[in-house]
PDB file of C-alpha atoms in Angstrom:
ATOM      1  CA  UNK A   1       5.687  25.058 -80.188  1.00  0.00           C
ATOM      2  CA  UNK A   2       6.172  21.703 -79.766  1.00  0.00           C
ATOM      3  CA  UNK A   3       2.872  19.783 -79.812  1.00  0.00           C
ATOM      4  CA  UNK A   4       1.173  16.695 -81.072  1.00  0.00           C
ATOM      5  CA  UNK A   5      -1.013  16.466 -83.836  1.00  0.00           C
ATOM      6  CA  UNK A   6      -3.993  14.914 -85.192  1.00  0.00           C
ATOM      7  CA  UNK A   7      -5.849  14.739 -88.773  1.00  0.00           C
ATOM      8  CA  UNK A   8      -8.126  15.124 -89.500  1.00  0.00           C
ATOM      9  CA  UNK A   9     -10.006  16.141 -86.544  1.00  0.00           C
ATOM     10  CA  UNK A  10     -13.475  15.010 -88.044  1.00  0.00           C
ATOM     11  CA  UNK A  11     -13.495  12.191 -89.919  1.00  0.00           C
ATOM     12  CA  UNK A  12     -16.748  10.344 -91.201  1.00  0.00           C
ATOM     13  CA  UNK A  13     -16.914   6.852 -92.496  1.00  0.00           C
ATOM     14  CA  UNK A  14     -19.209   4.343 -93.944  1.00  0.00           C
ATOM     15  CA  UNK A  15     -19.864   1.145 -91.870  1.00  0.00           C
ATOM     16  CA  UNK A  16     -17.415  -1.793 -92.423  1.00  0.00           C
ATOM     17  CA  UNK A  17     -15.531   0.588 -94.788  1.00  0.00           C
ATOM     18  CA  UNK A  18     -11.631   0.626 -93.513  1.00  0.00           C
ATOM     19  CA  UNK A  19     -10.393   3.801 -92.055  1.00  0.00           C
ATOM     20  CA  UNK A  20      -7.174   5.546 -90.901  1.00  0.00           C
ATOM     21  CA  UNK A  21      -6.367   8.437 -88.272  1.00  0.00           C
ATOM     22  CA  UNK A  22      -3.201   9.868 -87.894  1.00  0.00           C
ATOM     23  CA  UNK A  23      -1.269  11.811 -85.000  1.00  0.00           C
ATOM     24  CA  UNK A  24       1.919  13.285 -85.803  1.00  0.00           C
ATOM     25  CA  UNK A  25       4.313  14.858 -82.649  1.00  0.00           C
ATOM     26  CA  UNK A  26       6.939  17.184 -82.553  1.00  0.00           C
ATOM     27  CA  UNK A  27       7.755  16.101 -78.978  1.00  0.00           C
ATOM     28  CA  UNK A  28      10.274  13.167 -79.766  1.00  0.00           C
ATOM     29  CA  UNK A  29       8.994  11.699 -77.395  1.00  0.00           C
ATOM     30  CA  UNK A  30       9.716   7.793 -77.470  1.00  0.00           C
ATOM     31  CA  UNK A  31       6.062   6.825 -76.196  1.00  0.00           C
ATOM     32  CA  UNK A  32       3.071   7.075 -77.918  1.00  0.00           C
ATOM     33  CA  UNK A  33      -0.366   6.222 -77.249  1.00  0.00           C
ATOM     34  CA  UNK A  34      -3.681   5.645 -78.444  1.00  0.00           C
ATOM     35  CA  UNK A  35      -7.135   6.260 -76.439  1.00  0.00           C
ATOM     36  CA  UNK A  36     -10.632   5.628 -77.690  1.00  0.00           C
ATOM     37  CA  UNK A  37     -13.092   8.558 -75.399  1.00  0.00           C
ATOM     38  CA  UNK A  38     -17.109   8.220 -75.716  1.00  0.00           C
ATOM     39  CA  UNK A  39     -19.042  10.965 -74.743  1.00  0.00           C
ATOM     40  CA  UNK A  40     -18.788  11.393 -71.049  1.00  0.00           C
ATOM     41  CA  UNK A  41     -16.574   8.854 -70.472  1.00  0.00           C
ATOM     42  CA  UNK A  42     -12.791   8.079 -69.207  1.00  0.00           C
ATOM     43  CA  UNK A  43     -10.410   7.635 -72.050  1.00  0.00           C
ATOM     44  CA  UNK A  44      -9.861   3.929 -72.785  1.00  0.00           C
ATOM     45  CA  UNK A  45      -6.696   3.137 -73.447  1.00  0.00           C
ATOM     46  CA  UNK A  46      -6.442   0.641 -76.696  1.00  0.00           C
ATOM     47  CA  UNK A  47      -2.767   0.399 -77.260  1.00  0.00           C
ATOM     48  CA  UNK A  48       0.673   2.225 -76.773  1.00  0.00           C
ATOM     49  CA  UNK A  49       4.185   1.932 -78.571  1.00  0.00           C
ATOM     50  CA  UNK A  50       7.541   2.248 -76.734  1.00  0.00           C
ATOM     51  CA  UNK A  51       9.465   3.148 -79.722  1.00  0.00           C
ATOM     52  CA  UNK A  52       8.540   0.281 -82.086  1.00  0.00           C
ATOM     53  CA  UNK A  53       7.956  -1.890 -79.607  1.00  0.00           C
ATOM     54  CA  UNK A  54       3.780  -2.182 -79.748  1.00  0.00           C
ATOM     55  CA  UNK A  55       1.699  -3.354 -76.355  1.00  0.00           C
ATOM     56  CA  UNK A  56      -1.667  -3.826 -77.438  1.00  0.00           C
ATOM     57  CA  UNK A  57      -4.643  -3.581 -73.846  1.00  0.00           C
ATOM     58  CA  UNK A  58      -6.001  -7.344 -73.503  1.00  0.00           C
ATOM     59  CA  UNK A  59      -9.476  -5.587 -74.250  1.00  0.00           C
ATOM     60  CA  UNK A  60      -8.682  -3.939 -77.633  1.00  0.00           C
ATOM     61  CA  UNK A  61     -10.943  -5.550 -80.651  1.00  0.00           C
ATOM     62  CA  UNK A  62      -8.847  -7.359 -83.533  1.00  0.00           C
ATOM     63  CA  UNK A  63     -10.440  -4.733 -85.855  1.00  0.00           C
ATOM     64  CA  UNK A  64      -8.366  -1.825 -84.624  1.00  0.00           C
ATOM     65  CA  UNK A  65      -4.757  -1.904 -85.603  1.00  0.00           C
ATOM     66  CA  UNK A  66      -2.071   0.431 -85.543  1.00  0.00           C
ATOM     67  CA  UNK A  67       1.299   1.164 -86.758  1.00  0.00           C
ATOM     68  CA  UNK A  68       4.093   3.392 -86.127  1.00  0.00           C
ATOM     69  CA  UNK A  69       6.889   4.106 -88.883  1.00  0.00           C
ATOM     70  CA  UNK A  70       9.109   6.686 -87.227  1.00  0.00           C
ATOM     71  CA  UNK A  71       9.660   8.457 -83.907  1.00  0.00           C
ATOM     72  CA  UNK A  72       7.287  11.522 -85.032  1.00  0.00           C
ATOM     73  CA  UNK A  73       4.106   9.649 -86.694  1.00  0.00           C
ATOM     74  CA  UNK A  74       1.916   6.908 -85.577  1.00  0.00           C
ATOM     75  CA  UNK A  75      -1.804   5.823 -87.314  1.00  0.00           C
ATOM     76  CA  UNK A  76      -4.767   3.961 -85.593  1.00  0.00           C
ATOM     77  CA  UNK A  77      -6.104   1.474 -88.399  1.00  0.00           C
ATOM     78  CA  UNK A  78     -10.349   0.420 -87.803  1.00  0.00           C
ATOM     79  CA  UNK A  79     -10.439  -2.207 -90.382  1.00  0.00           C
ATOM     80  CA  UNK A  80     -14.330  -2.595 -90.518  1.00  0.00           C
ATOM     81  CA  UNK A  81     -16.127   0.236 -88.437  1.00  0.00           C
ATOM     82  CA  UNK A  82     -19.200  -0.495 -86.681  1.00  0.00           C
ATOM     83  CA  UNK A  83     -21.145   1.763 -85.064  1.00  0.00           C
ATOM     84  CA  UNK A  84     -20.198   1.274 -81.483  1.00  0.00           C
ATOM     85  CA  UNK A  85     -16.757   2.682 -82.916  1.00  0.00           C
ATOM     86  CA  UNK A  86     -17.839   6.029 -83.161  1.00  0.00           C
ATOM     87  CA  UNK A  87     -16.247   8.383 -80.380  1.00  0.00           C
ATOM     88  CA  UNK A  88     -13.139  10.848 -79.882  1.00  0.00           C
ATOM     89  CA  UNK A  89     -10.288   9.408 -81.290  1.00  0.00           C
ATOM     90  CA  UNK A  90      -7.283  10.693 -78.661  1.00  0.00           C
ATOM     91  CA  UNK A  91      -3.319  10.349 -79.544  1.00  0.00           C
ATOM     92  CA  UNK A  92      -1.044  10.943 -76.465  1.00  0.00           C
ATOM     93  CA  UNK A  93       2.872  11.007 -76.038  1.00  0.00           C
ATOM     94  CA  UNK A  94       5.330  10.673 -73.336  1.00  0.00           C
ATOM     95  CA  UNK A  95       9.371  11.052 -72.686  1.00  0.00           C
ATOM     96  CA  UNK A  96       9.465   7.486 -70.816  1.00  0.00           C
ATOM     97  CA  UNK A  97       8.147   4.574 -69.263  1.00  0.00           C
ATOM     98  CA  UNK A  98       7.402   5.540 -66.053  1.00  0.00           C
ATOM     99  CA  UNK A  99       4.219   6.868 -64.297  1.00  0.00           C
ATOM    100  CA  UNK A 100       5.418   9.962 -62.694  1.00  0.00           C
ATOM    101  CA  UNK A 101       5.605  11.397 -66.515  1.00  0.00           C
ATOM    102  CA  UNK A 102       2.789  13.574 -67.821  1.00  0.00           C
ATOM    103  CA  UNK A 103       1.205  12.329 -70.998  1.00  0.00           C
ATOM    104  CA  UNK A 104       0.333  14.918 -74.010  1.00  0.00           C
ATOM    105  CA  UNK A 105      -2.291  15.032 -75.801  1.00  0.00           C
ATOM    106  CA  UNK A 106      -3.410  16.136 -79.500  1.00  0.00           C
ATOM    107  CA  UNK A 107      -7.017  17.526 -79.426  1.00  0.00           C
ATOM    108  CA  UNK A 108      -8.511  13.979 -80.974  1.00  0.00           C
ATOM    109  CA  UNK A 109     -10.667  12.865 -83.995  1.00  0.00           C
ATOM    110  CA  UNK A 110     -14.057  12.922 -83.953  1.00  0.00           C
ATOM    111  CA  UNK A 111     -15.138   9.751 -86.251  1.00  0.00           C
ATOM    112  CA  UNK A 112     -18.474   9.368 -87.213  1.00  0.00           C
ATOM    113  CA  UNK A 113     -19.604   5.930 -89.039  1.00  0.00           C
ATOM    114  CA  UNK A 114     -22.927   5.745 -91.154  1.00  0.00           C
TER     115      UNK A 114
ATOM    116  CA  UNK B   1      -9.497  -4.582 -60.851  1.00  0.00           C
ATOM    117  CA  UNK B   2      -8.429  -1.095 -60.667  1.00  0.00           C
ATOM    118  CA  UNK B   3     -11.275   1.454 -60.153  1.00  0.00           C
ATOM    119  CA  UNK B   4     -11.775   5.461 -60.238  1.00  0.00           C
ATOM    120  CA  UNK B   5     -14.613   7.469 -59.198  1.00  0.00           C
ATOM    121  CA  UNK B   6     -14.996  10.836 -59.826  1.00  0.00           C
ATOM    122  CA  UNK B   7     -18.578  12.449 -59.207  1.00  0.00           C
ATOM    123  CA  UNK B   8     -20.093  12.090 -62.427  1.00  0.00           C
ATOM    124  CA  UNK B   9     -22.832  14.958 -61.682  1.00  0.00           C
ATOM    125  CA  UNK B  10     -21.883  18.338 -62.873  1.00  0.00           C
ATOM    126  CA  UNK B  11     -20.456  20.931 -60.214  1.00  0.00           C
ATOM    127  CA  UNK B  12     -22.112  24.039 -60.719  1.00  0.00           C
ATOM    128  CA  UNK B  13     -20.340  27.205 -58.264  1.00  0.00           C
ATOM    129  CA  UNK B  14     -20.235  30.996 -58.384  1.00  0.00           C
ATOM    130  CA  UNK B  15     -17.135  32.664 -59.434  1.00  0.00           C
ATOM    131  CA  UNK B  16     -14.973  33.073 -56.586  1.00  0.00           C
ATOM    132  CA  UNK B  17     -15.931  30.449 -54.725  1.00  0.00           C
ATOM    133  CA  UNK B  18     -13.418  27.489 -54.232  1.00  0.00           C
ATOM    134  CA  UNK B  19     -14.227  24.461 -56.389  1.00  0.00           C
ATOM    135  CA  UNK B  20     -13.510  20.791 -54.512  1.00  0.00           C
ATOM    136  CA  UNK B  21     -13.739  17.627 -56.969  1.00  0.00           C
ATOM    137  CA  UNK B  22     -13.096  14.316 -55.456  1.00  0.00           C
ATOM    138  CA  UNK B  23     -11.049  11.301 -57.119  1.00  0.00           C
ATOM    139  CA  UNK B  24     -11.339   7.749 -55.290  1.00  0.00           C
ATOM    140  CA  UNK B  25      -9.765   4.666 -56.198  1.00  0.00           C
ATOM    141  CA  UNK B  26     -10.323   0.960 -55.376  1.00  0.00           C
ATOM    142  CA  UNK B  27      -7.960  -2.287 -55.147  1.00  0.00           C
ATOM    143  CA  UNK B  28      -5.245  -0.084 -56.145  1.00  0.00           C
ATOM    144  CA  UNK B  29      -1.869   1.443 -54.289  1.00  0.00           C
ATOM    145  CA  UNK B  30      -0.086   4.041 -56.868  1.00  0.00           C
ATOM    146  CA  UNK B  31       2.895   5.717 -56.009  1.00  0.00           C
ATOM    147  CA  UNK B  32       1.718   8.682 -58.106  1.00  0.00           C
ATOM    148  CA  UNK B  33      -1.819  10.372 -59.152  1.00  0.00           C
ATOM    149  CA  UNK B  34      -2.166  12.849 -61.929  1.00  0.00           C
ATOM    150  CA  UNK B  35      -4.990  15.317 -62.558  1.00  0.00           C
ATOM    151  CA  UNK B  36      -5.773  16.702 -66.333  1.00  0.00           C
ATOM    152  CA  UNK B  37      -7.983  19.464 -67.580  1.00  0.00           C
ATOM    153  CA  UNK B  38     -10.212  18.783 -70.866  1.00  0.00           C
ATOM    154  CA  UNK B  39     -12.310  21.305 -72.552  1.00  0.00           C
ATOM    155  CA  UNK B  40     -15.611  20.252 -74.980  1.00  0.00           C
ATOM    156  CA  UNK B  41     -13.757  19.026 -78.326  1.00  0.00           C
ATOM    157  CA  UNK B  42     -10.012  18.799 -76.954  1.00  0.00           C
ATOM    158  CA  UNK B  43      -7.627  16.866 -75.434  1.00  0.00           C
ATOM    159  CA  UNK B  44      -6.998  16.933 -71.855  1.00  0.00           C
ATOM    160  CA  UNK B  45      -4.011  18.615 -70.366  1.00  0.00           C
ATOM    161  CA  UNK B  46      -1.627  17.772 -68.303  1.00  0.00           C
ATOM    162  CA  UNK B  47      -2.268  19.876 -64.926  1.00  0.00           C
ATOM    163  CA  UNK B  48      -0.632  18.161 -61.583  1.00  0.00           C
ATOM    164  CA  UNK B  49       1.079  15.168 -60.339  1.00  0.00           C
ATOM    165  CA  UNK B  50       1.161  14.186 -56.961  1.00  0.00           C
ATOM    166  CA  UNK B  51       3.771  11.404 -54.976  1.00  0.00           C
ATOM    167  CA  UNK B  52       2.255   9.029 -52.429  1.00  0.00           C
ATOM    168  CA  UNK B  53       4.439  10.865 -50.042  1.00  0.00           C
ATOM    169  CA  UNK B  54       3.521  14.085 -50.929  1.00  0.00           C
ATOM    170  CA  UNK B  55       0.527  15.419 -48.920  1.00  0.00           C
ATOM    171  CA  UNK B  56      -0.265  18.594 -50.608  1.00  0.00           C
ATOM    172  CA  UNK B  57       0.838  19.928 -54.101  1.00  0.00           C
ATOM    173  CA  UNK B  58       0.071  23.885 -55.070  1.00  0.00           C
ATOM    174  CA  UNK B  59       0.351  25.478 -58.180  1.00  0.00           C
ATOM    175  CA  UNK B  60      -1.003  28.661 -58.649  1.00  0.00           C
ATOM    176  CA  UNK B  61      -4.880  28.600 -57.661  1.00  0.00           C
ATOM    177  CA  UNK B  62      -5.066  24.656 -57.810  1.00  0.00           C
ATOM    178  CA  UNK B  63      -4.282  22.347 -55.166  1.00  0.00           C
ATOM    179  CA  UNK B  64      -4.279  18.890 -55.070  1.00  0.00           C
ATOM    180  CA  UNK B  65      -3.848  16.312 -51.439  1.00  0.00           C
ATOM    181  CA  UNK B  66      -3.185  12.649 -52.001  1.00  0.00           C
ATOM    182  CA  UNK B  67      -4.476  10.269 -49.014  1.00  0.00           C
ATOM    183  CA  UNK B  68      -3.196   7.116 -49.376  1.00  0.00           C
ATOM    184  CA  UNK B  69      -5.281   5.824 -46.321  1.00  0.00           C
ATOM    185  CA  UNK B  70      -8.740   7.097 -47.653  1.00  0.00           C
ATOM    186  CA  UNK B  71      -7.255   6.219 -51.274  1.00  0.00           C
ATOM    187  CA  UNK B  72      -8.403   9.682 -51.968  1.00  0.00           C
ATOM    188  CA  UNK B  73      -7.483  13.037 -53.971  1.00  0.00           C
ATOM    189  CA  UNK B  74      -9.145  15.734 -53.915  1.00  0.00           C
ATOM    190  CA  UNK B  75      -8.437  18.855 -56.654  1.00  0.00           C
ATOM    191  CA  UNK B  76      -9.261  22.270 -55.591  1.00  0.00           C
ATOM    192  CA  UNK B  77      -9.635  25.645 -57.334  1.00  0.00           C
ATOM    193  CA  UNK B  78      -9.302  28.397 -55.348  1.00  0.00           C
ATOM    194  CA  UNK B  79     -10.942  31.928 -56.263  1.00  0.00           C
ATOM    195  CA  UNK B  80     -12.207  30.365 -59.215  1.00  0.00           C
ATOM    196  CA  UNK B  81     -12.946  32.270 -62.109  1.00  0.00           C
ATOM    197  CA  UNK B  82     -15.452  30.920 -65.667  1.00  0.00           C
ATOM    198  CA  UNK B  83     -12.603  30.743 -67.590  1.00  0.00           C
ATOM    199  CA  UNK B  84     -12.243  27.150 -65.020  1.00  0.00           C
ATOM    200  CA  UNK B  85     -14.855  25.610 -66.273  1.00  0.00           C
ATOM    201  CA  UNK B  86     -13.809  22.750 -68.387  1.00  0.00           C
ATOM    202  CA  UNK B  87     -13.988  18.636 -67.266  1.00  0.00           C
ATOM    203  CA  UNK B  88     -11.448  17.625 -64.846  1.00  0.00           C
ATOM    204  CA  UNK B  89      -9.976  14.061 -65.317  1.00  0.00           C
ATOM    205  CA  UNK B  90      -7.508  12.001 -62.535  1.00  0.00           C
ATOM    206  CA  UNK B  91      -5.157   9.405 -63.806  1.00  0.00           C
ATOM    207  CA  UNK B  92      -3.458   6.515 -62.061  1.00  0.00           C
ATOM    208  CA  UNK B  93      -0.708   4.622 -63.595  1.00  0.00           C
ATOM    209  CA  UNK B  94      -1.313   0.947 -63.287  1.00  0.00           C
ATOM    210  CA  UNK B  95       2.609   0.487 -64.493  1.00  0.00           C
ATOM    211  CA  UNK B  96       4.467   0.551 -67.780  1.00  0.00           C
ATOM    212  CA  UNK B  97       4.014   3.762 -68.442  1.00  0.00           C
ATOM    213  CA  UNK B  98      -0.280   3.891 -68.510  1.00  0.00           C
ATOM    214  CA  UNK B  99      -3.182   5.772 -67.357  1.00  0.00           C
ATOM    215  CA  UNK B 100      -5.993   4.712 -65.858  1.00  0.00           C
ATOM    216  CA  UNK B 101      -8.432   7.586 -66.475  1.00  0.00           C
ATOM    217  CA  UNK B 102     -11.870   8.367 -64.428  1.00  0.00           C
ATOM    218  CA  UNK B 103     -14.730   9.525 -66.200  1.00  0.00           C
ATOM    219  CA  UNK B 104     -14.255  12.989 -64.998  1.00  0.00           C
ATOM    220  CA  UNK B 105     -16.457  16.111 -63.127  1.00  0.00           C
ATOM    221  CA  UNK B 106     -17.669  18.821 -65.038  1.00  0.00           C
ATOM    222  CA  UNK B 107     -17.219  21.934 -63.396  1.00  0.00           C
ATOM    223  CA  UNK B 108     -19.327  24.857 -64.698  1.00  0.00           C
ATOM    224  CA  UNK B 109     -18.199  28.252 -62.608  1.00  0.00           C
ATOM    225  CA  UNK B 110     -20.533  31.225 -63.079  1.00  0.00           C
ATOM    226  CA  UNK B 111     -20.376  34.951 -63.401  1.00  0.00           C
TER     227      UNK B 111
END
């Protein structure tokens, strides 16, 4: 089955110590996009990619990056994690740019920072 | 700014009942609304979209109206069963391609 996946889906770090998720999709779909979720809360939206072209939300901190190599694979770089960083990690894909397409999601990473 | 509000306390029904969970929205005209399901430790999925002039969308038990007057939807499950129990999300597109997610309603549905 098509589907879009993430690794790991726990992931603990130490604080201020650089860390990397992935999400890898099946889909080919040319949007992809990546949501922070606390508990009980709306996914936030922190940045999406129309194929390599990168739109970053005017709220996202400097200290998460991200990077996209190829259609199928895109990674969420937190350069120094602080606590308030730890939540559901949430990668999502879509066929297009437009709003009347559903998004699809992997089932997240769970990051943890000591 | 754009705002959603979905009832952030729990809905707790009996199976069989219908569940109703409300999604308002504030300084904001979309021309579509989408509604996701999310279980504890997943992502959500993708259940309904609804067009500003579409009134009423059905698909299987759930049903979804869109009043762009009230700037309201409302999601229902009909004959609901506990296998519905999950968080239900609505999503807005602000444009180029995003969502604009509410918190979402639990809904707990019991035996």
């Amino acid at each position: 089955d098509a589907m879009v996946i993430q690794n790991p889906r726990y992931q603990v770090t130490q604080f201020g110590k650089p860390v990397t998720l992935s999400c890898s999709q099946t889909l080919n779909h040319n949007v992809m996009y990546w949501y922070q979720q606390k508990s009980s809360q709306a996914p936030k939206l922190l940045f999406h990619y129309y194929d390599k072209d990168f739109n970053n939300e005017a709220d996202t901190p400097d200290n998460f990056q991200s990077r996209r190599p190829n259609t199928s694979f895109c990674f969420l770089d937190i350069r120094s994690p602080g606590l308030g960083d730890a939540a559901m990690y949430l990668c999502a894909t879509s066929s297009g740019q437009v709003s009347n397409q559903p998004q699809h999601f992997g089932d997240g990473t769970r990051l943890s920072i000591l | 700014s754009q705002k959603i509000e979905q009832n952030s306390e729990a809905l707790n029904i009996q199976e069989g009942k219908t569940a109703t969970l409300t999604c308002n929205y504030t300084n904001y005209s979309p021309a579509y609304l989408q509604w996701y399901r999310q279980d504890p430790g997943r992502g959500p999925v993708f259940l309904l979209l609804i067009r500003e002039n579409e009134k009423e969308k059905r698909k299987e038990r759930l049903k979804v109206t869109f009043d762009t007057t009230l700037k309201q939807s409302l999601f229902h499950i009909t004959a609901s069963q506990p296998a519905d129990s999950a968080t239900y999300l609505c999503a807005l597109p602000p444009g180029g391609g995003k969502l604009i997610f509410g918190q979402g309603t639990e809904l707990s549905v019991k035996p």
